[in-house]
Short mmCIF file of C-alpha atoms in Angstrom, two decimals:
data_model
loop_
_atom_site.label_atom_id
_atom_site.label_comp_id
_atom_site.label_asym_id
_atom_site.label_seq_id
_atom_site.Cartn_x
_atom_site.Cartn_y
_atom_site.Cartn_z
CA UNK A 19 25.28 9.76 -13.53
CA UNK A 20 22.35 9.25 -15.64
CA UNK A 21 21.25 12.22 -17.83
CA UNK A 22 17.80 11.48 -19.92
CA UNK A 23 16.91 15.82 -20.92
CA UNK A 24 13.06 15.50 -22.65
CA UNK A 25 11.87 18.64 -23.92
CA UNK A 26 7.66 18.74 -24.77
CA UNK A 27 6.63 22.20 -25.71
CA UNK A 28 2.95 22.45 -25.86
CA UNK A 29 1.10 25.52 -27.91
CA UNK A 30 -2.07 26.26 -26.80
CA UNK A 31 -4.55 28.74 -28.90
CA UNK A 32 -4.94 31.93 -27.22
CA UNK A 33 -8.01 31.42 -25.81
CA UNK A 34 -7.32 27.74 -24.53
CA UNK A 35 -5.91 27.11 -21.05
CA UNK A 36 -4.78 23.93 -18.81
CA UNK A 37 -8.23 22.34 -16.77
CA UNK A 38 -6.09 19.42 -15.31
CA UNK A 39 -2.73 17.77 -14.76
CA UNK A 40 -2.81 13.66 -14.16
CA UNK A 41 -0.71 11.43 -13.65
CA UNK A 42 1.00 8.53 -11.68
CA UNK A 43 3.88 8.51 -9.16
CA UNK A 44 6.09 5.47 -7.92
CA UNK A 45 9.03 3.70 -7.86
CA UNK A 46 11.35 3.99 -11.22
CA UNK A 47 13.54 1.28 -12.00
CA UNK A 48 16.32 3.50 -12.07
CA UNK A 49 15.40 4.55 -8.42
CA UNK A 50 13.81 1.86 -6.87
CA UNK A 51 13.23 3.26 -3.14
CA UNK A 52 12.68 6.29 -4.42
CA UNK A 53 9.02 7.61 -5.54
CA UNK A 54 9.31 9.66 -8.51
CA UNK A 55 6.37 11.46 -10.96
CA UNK A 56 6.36 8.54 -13.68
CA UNK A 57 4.33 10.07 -15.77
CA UNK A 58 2.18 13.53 -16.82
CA UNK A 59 -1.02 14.55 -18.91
CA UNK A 60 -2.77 17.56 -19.51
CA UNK A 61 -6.42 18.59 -20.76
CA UNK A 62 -7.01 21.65 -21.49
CA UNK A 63 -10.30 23.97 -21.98
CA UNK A 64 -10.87 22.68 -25.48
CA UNK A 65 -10.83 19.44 -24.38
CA UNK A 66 -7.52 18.57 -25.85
CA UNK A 67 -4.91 16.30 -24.15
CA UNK A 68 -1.59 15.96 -24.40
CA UNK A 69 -0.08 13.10 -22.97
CA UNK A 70 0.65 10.71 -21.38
CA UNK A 71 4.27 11.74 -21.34
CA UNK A 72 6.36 9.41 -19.21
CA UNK A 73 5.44 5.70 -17.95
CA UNK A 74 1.88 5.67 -16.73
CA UNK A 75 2.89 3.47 -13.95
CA UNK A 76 2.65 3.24 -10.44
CA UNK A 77 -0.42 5.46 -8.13
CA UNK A 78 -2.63 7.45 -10.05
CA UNK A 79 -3.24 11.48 -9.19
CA UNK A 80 -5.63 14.65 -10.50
CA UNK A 81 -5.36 18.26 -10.21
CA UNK A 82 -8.77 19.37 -11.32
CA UNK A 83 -8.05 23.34 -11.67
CA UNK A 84 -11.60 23.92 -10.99
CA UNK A 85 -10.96 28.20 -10.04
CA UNK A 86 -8.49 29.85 -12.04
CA UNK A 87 -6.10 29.48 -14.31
CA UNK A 88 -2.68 27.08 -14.19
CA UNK A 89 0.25 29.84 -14.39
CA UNK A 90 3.35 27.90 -13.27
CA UNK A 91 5.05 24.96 -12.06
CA UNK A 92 7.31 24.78 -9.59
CA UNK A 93 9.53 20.82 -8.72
CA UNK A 94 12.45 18.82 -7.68
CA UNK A 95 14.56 16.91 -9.66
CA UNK A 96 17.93 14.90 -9.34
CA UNK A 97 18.37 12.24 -12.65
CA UNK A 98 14.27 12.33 -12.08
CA UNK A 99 11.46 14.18 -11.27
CA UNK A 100 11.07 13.92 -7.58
CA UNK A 101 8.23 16.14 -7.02
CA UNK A 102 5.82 19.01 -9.06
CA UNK A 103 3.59 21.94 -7.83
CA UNK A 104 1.31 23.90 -9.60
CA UNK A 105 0.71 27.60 -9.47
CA UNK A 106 -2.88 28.69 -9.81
CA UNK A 107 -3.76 32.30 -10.33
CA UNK A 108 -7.55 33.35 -9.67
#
């Protein structure tokens, strides 16, 4: 069983929010039928990014969070991370 933990805490200011998640999903080496979320990166209102974190392999994606404000995630995970939602309050 493989077991790779990565913690990334990210402070924003007070005033500063999440505008978009990015990334790329695809096949890991570890799990090679299997697409996975390779990598993540935010920007936020203050036009900061953090990120890439992971292997920016594989298909591209956006969430623009054009109305709103990013309040949660939600995802599946085994050794990897199979899948990630986002929850968006007005």
């Amino acid at each position: 069983m493989l077991w790779l933990i990565n913690e990334i805490q990210i402070n924003l200011d007070p005033d500063e929010y999440i505008v978009k998640v990015s990334g790329h999903i695809g096949c890991s080496k570890l799990a090679q039928r299997t697409e996975v979320v390779r990598s993540l990166t935010f920007k936020t209102s203050k036009q900061k990014t953090y990120g890439p974190y992971g292997t920016a392999e594989g298909t591209p994606f956006d969430f623009p969070i054009e109305k709103g404000k990013l309040v949660g995630f939600k995802g599946a995970s085994g050794d990897l991370l199979d899948a990630i939602g986002f929850y968006v309050s007005p």
